[in-house]
């Protein structure tokens, strides 16, 4: 569960490192879809990139913001969208809060895991290739639910109760010094 938080890169600081989060959620009853992708690169300036897409029927918006971000132990992201850790468990009790404020729409969702989130590189040793520079990759996926609201500017808040999928990864070229 601690892998939800940012990782501290080790090894050669000149080599790339990144933490990534991806969420895709769909509420069929209200015809809404929400996708969020976040990358925080400890040794890139600016380090935080957040991309968000929100759809209500045929209405659709995508925005991307890259800046310094506001990344602490239990909250990470930037002004466009951020994730707050509510409860770490790596199973059906795992809970996050996703908050977004795009030009045309804002949202707040509680995201909960629906099963154990398996760490792929532990389950399948050697599945992810390692490069000649000692590249490493760690990754888990989890089915999720998302409940909360979405509000387009000038409109009423619309409830959101959907299902989806999330992907969490961290990777880098980290040879021993």
Coordinates of C-alpha atoms in Angstrom, one line a residue:
X1 CA 0.0 0.0 0.0
X2 CA 2.9 2.4 0.7
X3 CA 3.7 2.3 -3.0
X4 CA 0.7 4.7 -3.6
X5 CA 3.0 7.5 -2.3
X6 CA 5.9 9.0 -4.2
X7 CA 9.1 7.0 -4.4
X8 CA 12.6 8.3 -3.8
X9 CA 14.9 7.7 -6.8
X10 CA 18.2 6.1 -6.1
X11 CA 21.4 5.8 -8.1
X12 CA 22.5 8.2 -10.8
X13 CA 20.4 11.4 -10.6
X14 CA 21.0 12.3 -14.2
X15 CA 19.0 9.2 -15.4
X16 CA 15.2 9.5 -15.7
X17 CA 12.7 8.5 -13.0
X18 CA 9.0 8.8 -12.8
X19 CA 5.9 7.9 -10.7
X20 CA 2.7 7.5 -12.7
X21 CA -1.0 7.2 -11.8
X22 CA -3.8 6.5 -14.4
X23 CA -7.5 6.3 -13.7
X24 CA -10.4 5.6 -16.1
X25 CA -13.9 5.7 -14.7
X26 CA -17.4 5.4 -16.4
X27 CA -20.9 6.0 -15.0
X28 CA -23.3 4.6 -17.5
X29 CA -26.4 5.8 -15.7
X30 CA -25.4 9.5 -16.0
X31 CA -23.4 9.1 -19.3
X32 CA -20.2 10.4 -17.8
X33 CA -16.6 9.4 -18.2
X34 CA -13.5 10.6 -16.4
X35 CA -9.8 9.9 -17.1
X36 CA -6.8 11.2 -15.2
X37 CA -3.1 10.6 -15.9
X38 CA -0.4 12.0 -13.7
X39 CA 3.3 11.8 -14.0
X40 CA 5.7 13.1 -11.4
X41 CA 9.4 13.0 -12.4
X42 CA 11.7 13.6 -9.5
X43 CA 14.6 14.8 -11.7
X44 CA 12.8 16.7 -14.4
X45 CA 11.8 20.4 -14.3
X46 CA 9.0 21.1 -13.9
X47 CA 8.3 17.7 -12.3
X48 CA 4.5 17.4 -12.3
X49 CA 2.3 16.7 -15.4
X50 CA -1.4 16.1 -15.0
X51 CA -3.8 15.3 -17.9
X52 CA -7.6 15.1 -17.4
X53 CA -10.5 14.2 -19.8
X54 CA -14.1 14.5 -18.7
X55 CA -17.1 13.7 -20.9
X56 CA -20.9 14.1 -20.3
X57 CA -22.6 12.5 -23.3
X58 CA -21.1 14.2 -26.4
X59 CA -19.7 17.1 -24.3
X60 CA -16.0 16.5 -23.8
X61 CA -12.9 18.4 -22.5
X62 CA -9.2 17.5 -22.1
X63 CA -6.7 19.6 -20.3
X64 CA -3.0 19.2 -19.4
X65 CA -1.0 21.2 -16.9
X66 CA 2.7 20.8 -16.3
X67 CA 4.3 22.7 -13.4
X68 CA 6.0 22.3 -10.0
X69 CA 3.0 20.7 -8.5
X70 CA 2.1 20.3 -4.8
X71 CA 3.4 16.9 -3.9
X72 CA 3.5 15.9 -0.2
X73 CA 3.2 12.5 1.6
X74 CA -0.5 12.2 1.2
X75 CA -1.4 14.5 -1.7
X76 CA 0.1 14.9 -5.1
X77 CA -0.8 16.7 -8.4
X78 CA -1.3 20.3 -9.3
X79 CA -4.0 23.0 -9.6
X80 CA -5.7 21.1 -12.5
X81 CA -6.2 17.9 -10.5
X82 CA -4.7 16.1 -7.5
X83 CA -5.1 12.9 -5.6
X84 CA -5.4 12.6 -1.8
X85 CA -4.6 9.4 0.1
X86 CA -7.5 8.6 2.4
X87 CA -6.7 5.0 3.4
X88 CA -3.9 2.8 2.3
X89 CA -4.5 -0.9 2.2
X90 CA -4.0 -2.2 -1.4
X91 CA -7.3 -4.1 -1.3
X92 CA -11.0 -3.3 -1.2
X93 CA -10.5 -0.8 1.6
X94 CA -8.0 1.2 -0.4
X95 CA -9.4 4.8 -0.7
X96 CA -8.3 7.9 -2.5
X97 CA -9.9 11.2 -3.2
X98 CA -9.6 12.7 -6.7
X99 CA -10.3 16.4 -7.1
X100 CA -10.2 18.4 -10.4
X101 CA -10.8 21.9 -11.5
X102 CA -10.6 22.3 -15.3
X103 CA -11.7 25.5 -17.2
X104 CA -15.1 24.1 -18.0
X105 CA -15.7 21.4 -15.3
X106 CA -14.8 20.5 -11.8
X107 CA -15.2 17.2 -9.9
X108 CA -14.6 15.4 -6.7
X109 CA -14.6 11.6 -6.5
X110 CA -13.9 9.1 -3.8
X111 CA -12.1 6.2 -5.5
X112 CA -12.1 2.8 -3.8
X113 CA -10.3 -0.5 -4.7
X114 CA -12.5 -3.5 -5.5
X115 CA -9.9 -6.3 -5.0
X116 CA -6.3 -6.8 -4.0
X117 CA -3.9 -4.8 -6.2
X118 CA -1.3 -7.2 -7.4
X119 CA 2.3 -6.0 -7.8
X120 CA 3.1 -7.3 -11.3
X121 CA 6.9 -7.4 -11.0
X122 CA 6.6 -9.6 -7.9
X123 CA 4.0 -11.9 -9.4
X124 CA 5.9 -12.3 -12.7
X125 CA 9.6 -11.9 -12.1
X126 CA 11.5 -11.0 -15.3
X127 CA 8.3 -9.9 -17.1
X128 CA 9.5 -6.4 -17.4
X129 CA 12.8 -6.3 -19.2
X130 CA 15.7 -4.5 -17.6
X131 CA 17.9 -2.4 -19.8
X132 CA 21.7 -2.3 -20.0
X133 CA 21.6 0.7 -17.7
X134 CA 19.7 -1.1 -14.9
X135 CA 16.2 0.1 -15.8
X136 CA 13.6 -0.9 -13.3
X137 CA 9.8 -0.9 -13.4
X138 CA 7.2 -1.6 -10.8
X139 CA 3.5 -1.7 -11.5
X140 CA 0.1 -2.7 -10.1
X141 CA -3.5 -2.5 -11.4
X142 CA -6.8 -2.5 -9.6
X143 CA -10.5 -2.4 -10.4
X144 CA -12.1 0.6 -8.8
X145 CA -15.4 2.4 -8.1
X146 CA -15.7 6.2 -8.1
X147 CA -18.5 8.1 -6.3
X148 CA -19.0 11.8 -6.0
X149 CA -20.0 14.6 -8.4
X150 CA -19.1 16.4 -11.6
X151 CA -20.1 20.0 -12.3
X152 CA -19.8 21.8 -15.7
X153 CA -19.5 25.6 -15.3
X154 CA -23.0 27.2 -15.3
X155 CA -24.8 23.8 -14.7
X156 CA -25.9 21.8 -11.6
X157 CA -23.7 19.2 -10.0
X158 CA -24.4 15.8 -11.4
X159 CA -23.8 12.7 -9.2
X160 CA -21.2 10.2 -10.3
X161 CA -21.3 6.5 -9.4
X162 CA -19.1 4.5 -11.7
X163 CA -16.7 1.7 -12.1
X164 CA -13.3 1.7 -13.7
X165 CA -9.7 0.7 -13.6
X166 CA -6.5 2.2 -12.3
X167 CA -2.8 1.7 -13.0
X168 CA 0.1 2.7 -10.7
X169 CA 3.7 2.5 -11.8
X170 CA 7.1 3.8 -10.9
X171 CA 10.2 3.4 -13.0
X172 CA 13.6 4.6 -13.7
X173 CA 17.1 3.9 -14.9
X174 CA 18.8 3.3 -11.5
X175 CA 22.2 1.7 -11.8
X176 CA 24.3 1.4 -8.7
X177 CA 26.8 4.2 -8.3

